[in-house]
């Protein structure tokens, strides 16, 4: 078992708050992280029917058995328990009591804001980062990383990605979808997920997505919200400003795990990616998620965005650094080309706060040019840490 990057942050916050809540996708390693970080705490899993029934019917008795604190798994299964936890921690008036985990972000966030505001620190754990993937013995060849993705269980137990990811989708649809939303046509929902994967890195067009899936615009919006709530998809918002340019208002669609996106669009071997038309967007997806993991693992909640105007001028990612911004372009190619920096030069003329530029590419060369940095994807974490420390 490897030590996750977020571990030190988790332990520090546990000593500072009565409760720490760890949210993230199923199978991102939340339970393993929390149990290994706090081996002295009792452990209960609200997915277990008998445990869940007791927590629902007699929460006072349930919590009385955990008077020395506990790790409580999948807390979204009994959201009313958070109110009882509020009463308990207010009575005890001390830190380091409970660690909660959850895999349904919107419901937990609402419940926390209502019941545990000021009493819990909130962390998000996503699947392996690049460095964690390497520690787990992962093959760092680009197409292999895209194909297998970063769910820990696939690498810890050397699972066949095709089988593991198909099981993930089937379990997700049968369990989480039924819990989060009342979806009657699961076949249409499965088709909808696959259509979303085919639009990775693109602007979200709900009318087109709904039409292709055979559902209404409204239903497409509702289903996309369900995918977001359960950490399947991620929306990157556009950057807005009162500049004299027409800017796009639609978000871009990504998946929290690029391996899952690959599986959903029918990729069954890493060799298929070499000539696949979506290889570039999938690589972009992987890099964006690595940057998101970098932030989450350090407890940061930066407002990431992208820039695009009506003429197609675009910057893949705007990364805030205080009062300024780092502009990031993501290229899956391995040979650095000067023209890669040209769009960011034009964007910088419109956004004076964009003071630094970087190309994250699929090669191995790290170059510092007058136009900006060209950074190999496997050096991304070190580069982002330098940006944060600057």
Short mmCIF file of C-alpha atoms in Angstrom, two decimals:
data_model
loop_
_atom_site.label_atom_id
_atom_site.label_comp_id
_atom_site.label_asym_id
_atom_site.label_seq_id
_atom_site.Cartn_x
_atom_site.Cartn_y
_atom_site.Cartn_z
CA UNK A 1 0.00 0.00 0.00
CA UNK A 2 1.37 3.41 -0.97
CA UNK A 3 1.04 6.58 1.07
CA UNK A 4 -1.36 8.98 -0.65
CA UNK A 5 -0.26 12.58 -1.20
CA UNK A 6 -3.21 13.91 0.76
CA UNK A 7 -2.34 11.94 3.92
CA UNK A 8 -0.40 14.65 5.76
CA UNK A 9 -3.14 17.18 5.04
CA UNK A 10 -5.80 14.79 6.35
CA UNK A 11 -3.94 14.12 9.61
CA UNK A 12 -3.24 17.82 10.17
CA UNK A 13 -6.90 18.77 9.71
CA UNK A 14 -8.07 15.91 11.95
CA UNK A 15 -6.06 17.48 14.75
CA UNK A 16 -7.64 20.87 14.08
CA UNK A 17 -11.33 19.95 13.64
CA UNK A 18 -13.83 17.68 15.40
CA UNK A 19 -14.66 16.09 12.03
CA UNK A 20 -12.91 15.68 8.70
CA UNK A 21 -15.00 14.73 5.67
CA UNK A 22 -13.29 13.04 2.71
CA UNK A 23 -15.29 13.08 -0.52
CA UNK A 24 -14.50 11.54 -3.88
CA UNK A 25 -15.41 8.90 -6.45
CA UNK A 26 -16.09 5.33 -5.44
CA UNK A 27 -12.89 3.27 -5.52
CA UNK A 28 -10.67 6.36 -5.30
CA UNK A 29 -9.18 4.94 -2.10
CA UNK A 30 -11.09 6.91 0.56
CA UNK A 31 -11.65 3.98 2.93
CA UNK A 32 -8.08 2.72 2.67
CA UNK A 33 -6.73 6.23 3.22
CA UNK A 34 -8.83 6.91 6.30
CA UNK A 35 -8.40 3.53 7.96
CA UNK A 36 -4.65 3.49 7.42
CA UNK A 37 -4.27 7.10 8.62
CA UNK A 38 -6.26 6.47 11.82
CA UNK A 39 -5.84 2.78 12.75
CA UNK A 40 -6.94 3.49 16.33
CA UNK A 41 -10.43 4.66 15.33
CA UNK A 42 -13.40 2.31 15.10
CA UNK A 43 -14.74 1.72 11.59
CA UNK A 44 -18.35 1.50 10.43
CA UNK A 45 -19.70 1.28 6.89
CA UNK A 46 -23.17 2.66 6.21
CA UNK A 47 -23.41 0.54 3.05
CA UNK A 48 -24.00 -2.41 5.39
CA UNK A 49 -27.81 -2.80 5.70
CA UNK A 50 -27.86 -3.59 9.42
CA UNK A 51 -25.47 -0.77 10.30
CA UNK A 52 -27.43 1.66 8.14
CA UNK A 53 -30.73 0.61 9.71
CA UNK A 54 -29.44 1.27 13.21
CA UNK A 55 -28.06 4.68 12.18
CA UNK A 56 -31.41 5.58 10.63
CA UNK A 57 -33.74 4.28 13.33
CA UNK A 58 -31.71 4.99 16.47
CA UNK A 59 -28.89 7.46 15.73
CA UNK A 60 -28.30 8.17 19.43
CA UNK A 61 -27.62 4.51 20.15
CA UNK A 62 -25.52 4.23 17.01
CA UNK A 63 -23.28 7.14 18.04
CA UNK A 64 -23.13 6.08 21.69
CA UNK A 65 -21.21 3.01 20.53
CA UNK A 66 -18.68 5.32 18.88
CA UNK A 67 -17.98 7.57 21.86
CA UNK A 68 -14.21 7.45 21.20
CA UNK A 69 -14.59 8.52 17.60
CA UNK A 70 -14.76 6.55 14.35
CA UNK A 71 -14.31 6.42 10.62
CA UNK A 72 -17.85 6.42 9.18
CA UNK A 73 -17.92 5.28 5.55
CA UNK A 74 -20.43 6.40 2.86
CA UNK A 75 -22.17 8.92 5.09
CA UNK A 76 -24.45 10.05 2.23
CA UNK A 77 -26.47 6.88 2.87
CA UNK A 78 -27.80 8.41 6.13
CA UNK A 79 -27.70 12.19 5.65
CA UNK A 80 -29.74 12.86 8.81
CA UNK A 81 -26.86 11.44 10.83
CA UNK A 82 -24.95 14.68 10.28
CA UNK A 83 -27.39 16.59 12.49
CA UNK A 84 -26.82 14.12 15.31
CA UNK A 85 -23.08 14.44 14.81
CA UNK A 86 -23.43 18.19 15.18
CA UNK A 87 -25.07 17.77 18.58
CA UNK A 88 -22.45 15.28 19.70
CA UNK A 89 -19.38 17.32 18.73
CA UNK A 90 -20.90 20.45 20.27
CA UNK A 91 -21.30 18.56 23.53
CA UNK A 92 -17.78 17.13 23.50
CA UNK A 93 -16.07 20.38 22.46
CA UNK A 94 -12.87 18.73 21.26
CA UNK A 95 -11.14 17.89 18.01
CA UNK A 96 -10.13 14.58 16.42
CA UNK A 97 -13.43 12.72 16.74
CA UNK A 98 -14.78 11.52 13.40
CA UNK A 99 -13.63 10.95 9.85
CA UNK A 100 -16.49 10.76 7.34
CA UNK A 101 -16.33 9.58 3.75
CA UNK A 102 -18.83 10.12 0.96
CA UNK A 103 -19.16 9.61 -2.78
CA UNK A 104 -22.10 11.90 -3.56
CA UNK A 105 -20.74 15.40 -3.53
CA UNK A 106 -23.79 17.66 -3.87
CA UNK A 107 -25.93 16.02 -1.18
CA UNK A 108 -23.06 15.86 1.28
CA UNK A 109 -22.08 19.47 0.59
CA UNK A 110 -25.65 20.63 1.25
CA UNK A 111 -25.92 18.55 4.42
CA UNK A 112 -22.58 19.82 5.70
CA UNK A 113 -23.51 23.45 5.07
CA UNK A 114 -26.71 22.91 7.03
CA UNK A 115 -25.41 20.79 9.92
CA UNK A 116 -21.64 20.79 10.19
CA UNK A 117 -20.57 24.24 9.04
CA UNK A 118 -17.48 25.23 11.01
CA UNK A 119 -17.21 21.76 12.54
CA UNK A 120 -15.69 19.81 9.69
CA UNK A 121 -12.83 20.23 7.27
CA UNK A 122 -13.56 19.06 3.74
CA UNK A 123 -11.11 17.17 1.53
CA UNK A 124 -11.54 15.58 -1.89
CA UNK A 125 -9.67 12.44 -2.86
CA UNK A 126 -9.48 11.57 -6.54
CA UNK A 127 -7.85 8.46 -8.08
CA UNK A 128 -4.06 8.18 -8.21
CA UNK A 129 -1.96 11.18 -9.22
CA UNK A 130 0.99 10.60 -11.56
CA UNK A 131 3.43 10.19 -8.67
CA UNK A 132 1.10 7.78 -6.83
CA UNK A 133 0.60 5.86 -10.07
CA UNK A 134 4.37 5.50 -10.43
CA UNK A 135 4.76 4.37 -6.81
CA UNK A 136 2.13 1.72 -7.51
CA UNK A 137 4.29 0.39 -10.36
CA UNK A 138 2.23 1.83 -13.20
CA UNK A 139 3.58 1.85 -16.76
CA UNK A 140 4.23 5.53 -17.60
CA UNK A 141 3.96 5.16 -21.37
CA UNK A 142 1.34 7.73 -22.37
CA UNK A 143 -1.19 5.47 -24.09
CA UNK A 144 -0.95 2.92 -21.29
CA UNK A 145 -1.77 5.61 -18.71
CA UNK A 146 -4.71 6.83 -20.77
CA UNK A 147 -6.02 3.31 -21.25
CA UNK A 148 -5.74 2.03 -17.68
CA UNK A 149 -6.67 5.23 -15.90
CA UNK A 150 -5.92 5.84 -12.25
CA UNK A 151 -8.39 3.97 -10.04
CA UNK A 152 -6.14 2.47 -7.31
CA UNK A 153 -7.74 -0.97 -7.29
CA UNK A 154 -6.82 -1.63 -10.93
CA UNK A 155 -3.14 -1.12 -10.13
CA UNK A 156 -3.03 -2.51 -6.59
CA UNK A 157 -4.62 -5.78 -7.65
CA UNK A 158 -3.35 -5.88 -11.25
CA UNK A 159 -6.88 -6.10 -12.63
CA UNK A 160 -7.82 -6.27 -16.29
CA UNK A 161 -8.91 -2.65 -16.99
CA UNK A 162 -11.62 -3.74 -19.42
CA UNK A 163 -13.30 -5.98 -16.84
CA UNK A 164 -12.75 -3.63 -13.91
CA UNK A 165 -14.07 -0.52 -15.67
CA UNK A 166 -17.09 -2.35 -17.11
CA UNK A 167 -17.89 -3.64 -13.61
CA UNK A 168 -17.47 -0.09 -12.30
CA UNK A 169 -20.05 1.24 -14.76
CA UNK A 170 -22.50 -1.59 -14.15
CA UNK A 171 -22.23 -1.23 -10.37
CA UNK A 172 -22.48 2.55 -10.63
CA UNK A 173 -25.61 2.45 -12.78
CA UNK A 174 -27.31 -0.20 -10.66
CA UNK A 175 -26.45 1.37 -7.29
CA UNK A 176 -25.58 5.05 -7.35
CA UNK A 177 -27.91 6.13 -10.14
CA UNK A 178 -30.87 4.55 -8.40
CA UNK A 179 -29.93 6.31 -5.16
CA UNK A 180 -29.28 9.77 -6.59
CA UNK A 181 -31.99 10.10 -9.22
CA UNK A 182 -35.14 8.30 -10.25
CA UNK A 183 -34.05 7.06 -13.66
CA UNK A 184 -36.40 4.51 -15.15
CA UNK A 185 -34.67 3.87 -18.47
CA UNK A 186 -31.23 2.62 -17.45
CA UNK A 187 -30.44 1.57 -21.02
CA UNK A 188 -30.83 5.17 -22.19
CA UNK A 189 -28.74 6.35 -19.27
CA UNK A 190 -25.92 3.98 -20.20
CA UNK A 191 -26.08 5.31 -23.76
CA UNK A 192 -25.98 8.85 -22.38
CA UNK A 193 -22.78 8.15 -20.40
CA UNK A 194 -21.07 6.77 -23.49
CA UNK A 195 -22.13 9.80 -25.54
CA UNK A 196 -20.65 12.04 -22.85
CA UNK A 197 -17.34 10.16 -23.15
CA UNK A 198 -17.38 10.78 -26.88
CA UNK A 199 -17.56 14.50 -26.18
CA UNK A 200 -14.64 14.66 -23.77
CA UNK A 201 -12.89 18.03 -23.90
CA UNK A 202 -15.73 19.61 -25.90
CA UNK A 203 -18.16 22.41 -25.07
CA UNK A 204 -21.34 21.01 -23.55
CA UNK A 205 -24.32 21.24 -25.89
CA UNK A 206 -27.26 19.80 -23.99
CA UNK A 207 -29.62 19.98 -26.97
CA UNK A 208 -27.26 17.95 -29.17
CA UNK A 209 -26.42 15.54 -26.36
CA UNK A 210 -30.09 15.00 -25.54
CA UNK A 211 -31.04 14.53 -29.18
CA UNK A 212 -28.36 11.90 -29.75
CA UNK A 213 -29.38 10.09 -26.56
CA UNK A 214 -33.09 10.22 -27.45
CA UNK A 215 -34.00 12.34 -24.41
CA UNK A 216 -35.07 15.93 -23.83
CA UNK A 217 -32.77 18.88 -23.19
CA UNK A 218 -34.08 19.00 -19.61
CA UNK A 219 -33.42 15.32 -19.00
CA UNK A 220 -29.91 15.64 -20.42
CA UNK A 221 -29.24 18.45 -17.95
CA UNK A 222 -30.58 16.36 -15.04
CA UNK A 223 -28.56 13.30 -16.02
CA UNK A 224 -25.37 15.31 -16.41
CA UNK A 225 -25.91 16.66 -12.90
CA UNK A 226 -26.18 13.07 -11.63
CA UNK A 227 -22.88 12.20 -13.33
CA UNK A 228 -21.27 15.21 -11.67
CA UNK A 229 -22.77 14.42 -8.27
CA UNK A 230 -21.25 10.95 -8.30
CA UNK A 231 -17.81 12.05 -9.51
CA UNK A 232 -18.05 10.59 -12.99
CA UNK A 233 -17.88 13.81 -15.03
CA UNK A 234 -16.42 17.25 -14.36
CA UNK A 235 -17.40 20.59 -15.89
CA UNK A 236 -14.65 23.14 -16.49
CA UNK A 237 -16.29 26.59 -16.58
CA UNK A 238 -15.39 29.30 -19.09
CA UNK A 239 -13.64 32.47 -18.00
CA UNK A 240 -15.83 35.59 -17.97
CA UNK A 241 -14.87 39.25 -18.09
CA UNK A 242 -16.10 42.56 -19.40
CA UNK A 243 -13.61 42.67 -22.22
CA UNK A 244 -14.74 43.65 -25.70
CA UNK A 245 -14.92 40.11 -26.92
CA UNK A 246 -17.77 37.66 -27.18
CA UNK A 247 -16.82 34.78 -24.91
CA UNK A 248 -18.38 31.33 -24.90
CA UNK A 249 -20.66 30.62 -21.95
CA UNK A 250 -20.75 26.82 -22.12
CA UNK A 251 -18.57 24.67 -19.88
CA UNK A 252 -16.29 21.92 -21.20
CA UNK A 253 -16.90 18.29 -20.31
CA UNK A 254 -14.28 15.99 -18.78
CA UNK A 255 -14.19 12.71 -16.84
CA UNK A 256 -12.65 12.35 -13.39
CA UNK A 257 -10.86 9.24 -14.68
CA UNK A 258 -9.55 9.17 -18.22
CA UNK A 259 -9.40 5.36 -18.24
CA UNK A 260 -13.15 5.23 -17.70
CA UNK A 261 -13.66 7.65 -20.61
CA UNK A 262 -11.47 5.46 -22.83
CA UNK A 263 -13.45 2.37 -21.89
CA UNK A 264 -16.77 4.08 -22.58
CA UNK A 265 -15.77 5.05 -26.12
CA UNK A 266 -14.77 1.49 -26.91
CA UNK A 267 -11.00 1.47 -26.47
CA UNK A 268 -10.00 -2.05 -25.42
CA UNK A 269 -6.22 -1.97 -25.99
CA UNK A 270 -3.73 0.88 -25.45
CA UNK A 271 -2.50 0.41 -29.04
CA UNK A 272 -5.85 1.71 -30.31
CA UNK A 273 -5.05 5.15 -28.92
CA UNK A 274 -2.15 5.85 -31.28
CA UNK A 275 -4.50 6.67 -34.17
CA UNK A 276 -7.70 7.42 -32.26
CA UNK A 277 -9.29 10.80 -33.14
CA UNK A 278 -9.92 11.51 -29.45
CA UNK A 279 -6.37 10.88 -28.28
CA UNK A 280 -5.68 14.63 -27.96
CA UNK A 281 -8.83 15.38 -25.90
CA UNK A 282 -8.20 12.31 -23.73
CA UNK A 283 -4.63 13.48 -23.04
CA UNK A 284 -6.04 16.91 -22.20
CA UNK A 285 -8.50 15.23 -19.81
CA UNK A 286 -5.66 13.39 -18.07
CA UNK A 287 -3.58 16.56 -17.62
CA UNK A 288 -6.52 18.61 -16.34
CA UNK A 289 -7.31 15.95 -13.75
CA UNK A 290 -3.66 15.80 -12.66
CA UNK A 291 -3.76 19.55 -12.00
CA UNK A 292 -7.04 19.15 -10.13
CA UNK A 293 -5.51 16.36 -8.01
CA UNK A 294 -2.50 18.58 -7.31
CA UNK A 295 -4.85 21.18 -5.86
CA UNK A 296 -7.12 18.82 -3.94
CA UNK A 297 -4.20 16.90 -2.40
CA UNK A 298 -2.88 20.17 -0.99
CA UNK A 299 -6.24 21.40 0.24
CA UNK A 300 -6.50 24.12 -2.41
CA UNK A 301 -9.77 25.14 -4.05
CA UNK A 302 -8.65 27.26 -6.95
CA UNK A 303 -11.20 28.36 -9.53
CA UNK A 304 -9.89 26.80 -12.72
CA UNK A 305 -11.34 27.89 -16.06
CA UNK A 306 -10.63 28.01 -19.79
CA UNK A 307 -10.73 30.87 -22.29
CA UNK A 308 -12.49 30.81 -25.64
CA UNK A 309 -14.03 33.59 -27.68
CA UNK A 310 -16.50 33.45 -30.56
CA UNK A 311 -13.67 33.42 -33.10
CA UNK A 312 -12.18 30.24 -31.64
CA UNK A 313 -9.25 31.87 -29.82
CA UNK A 314 -8.64 29.56 -26.89
CA UNK A 315 -6.45 28.76 -23.89
CA UNK A 316 -7.03 25.28 -22.47
CA UNK A 317 -6.64 26.26 -18.82
CA UNK A 318 -6.33 29.42 -16.75
CA UNK A 319 -4.67 28.71 -13.41
CA UNK A 320 -4.90 31.52 -10.82
CA UNK A 321 -1.72 32.51 -8.99
CA UNK A 322 -2.70 35.28 -6.58
CA UNK A 323 -3.74 38.31 -8.64
CA UNK A 324 -2.24 36.83 -11.79
CA UNK A 325 -2.80 33.76 -13.96
CA UNK A 326 -0.83 30.99 -15.56
CA UNK A 327 -2.07 30.08 -19.02
CA UNK A 328 -1.73 26.39 -19.90
CA UNK A 329 -1.99 24.75 -23.31
CA UNK A 330 -2.11 20.95 -23.43
CA UNK A 331 -0.60 19.11 -26.39
CA UNK A 332 -0.34 15.35 -26.75
CA UNK A 333 2.46 15.68 -29.31
CA UNK A 334 6.05 14.87 -28.37
CA UNK A 335 7.88 17.48 -30.47
CA UNK A 336 7.78 21.04 -29.15
CA UNK A 337 6.58 23.55 -31.74
CA UNK A 338 6.88 27.33 -31.31
CA UNK A 339 3.44 27.84 -32.84
CA UNK A 340 1.95 26.15 -29.75
CA UNK A 341 2.51 29.40 -27.84
CA UNK A 342 0.89 31.68 -30.45
CA UNK A 343 -2.74 31.45 -29.22
CA UNK A 344 -1.66 32.24 -25.66
CA UNK A 345 0.18 35.33 -26.88
CA UNK A 346 -3.11 36.59 -28.31
CA UNK A 347 -5.05 35.66 -25.17
CA UNK A 348 -2.47 37.50 -23.03
CA UNK A 349 -3.15 40.67 -25.02
CA UNK A 350 -6.77 40.45 -23.85
CA UNK A 351 -5.98 39.30 -20.30
CA UNK A 352 -3.20 41.38 -18.72
CA UNK A 353 -3.30 39.12 -15.64
CA UNK A 354 -2.01 36.23 -17.76
CA UNK A 355 1.65 36.76 -16.96
CA UNK A 356 3.06 33.27 -17.36
CA UNK A 357 2.52 30.60 -19.98
CA UNK A 358 3.19 26.89 -20.20
CA UNK A 359 2.75 24.06 -22.67
CA UNK A 360 2.21 20.63 -21.11
CA UNK A 361 3.17 18.11 -23.78
CA UNK A 362 3.51 14.39 -24.34
CA UNK A 363 7.28 14.39 -24.87
CA UNK A 364 10.30 14.24 -22.56
CA UNK A 365 12.04 17.60 -23.12
CA UNK A 366 11.71 20.47 -20.64
CA UNK A 367 12.47 23.80 -22.26
CA UNK A 368 12.33 27.33 -20.90
CA UNK A 369 11.63 29.62 -23.81
CA UNK A 370 11.02 33.34 -24.04
CA UNK A 371 7.35 32.60 -24.79
CA UNK A 372 6.96 30.28 -21.78
CA UNK A 373 7.78 26.84 -20.39
CA UNK A 374 7.44 23.60 -22.33
CA UNK A 375 6.88 20.94 -19.65
CA UNK A 376 6.80 17.13 -20.16
CA UNK A 377 3.64 15.66 -18.68
CA UNK A 378 5.53 13.47 -16.22
CA UNK A 379 7.16 16.58 -14.74
CA UNK A 380 3.82 18.33 -14.31
CA UNK A 381 3.56 17.90 -10.54
CA UNK A 382 6.98 19.43 -9.87
CA UNK A 383 6.20 22.30 -12.22
CA UNK A 384 2.86 23.05 -10.51
CA UNK A 385 4.58 22.99 -7.12
CA UNK A 386 7.07 25.58 -8.39
CA UNK A 387 4.18 27.73 -9.57
CA UNK A 388 2.48 27.49 -6.18
CA UNK A 389 5.71 28.30 -4.33
CA UNK A 390 6.60 31.28 -6.50
#
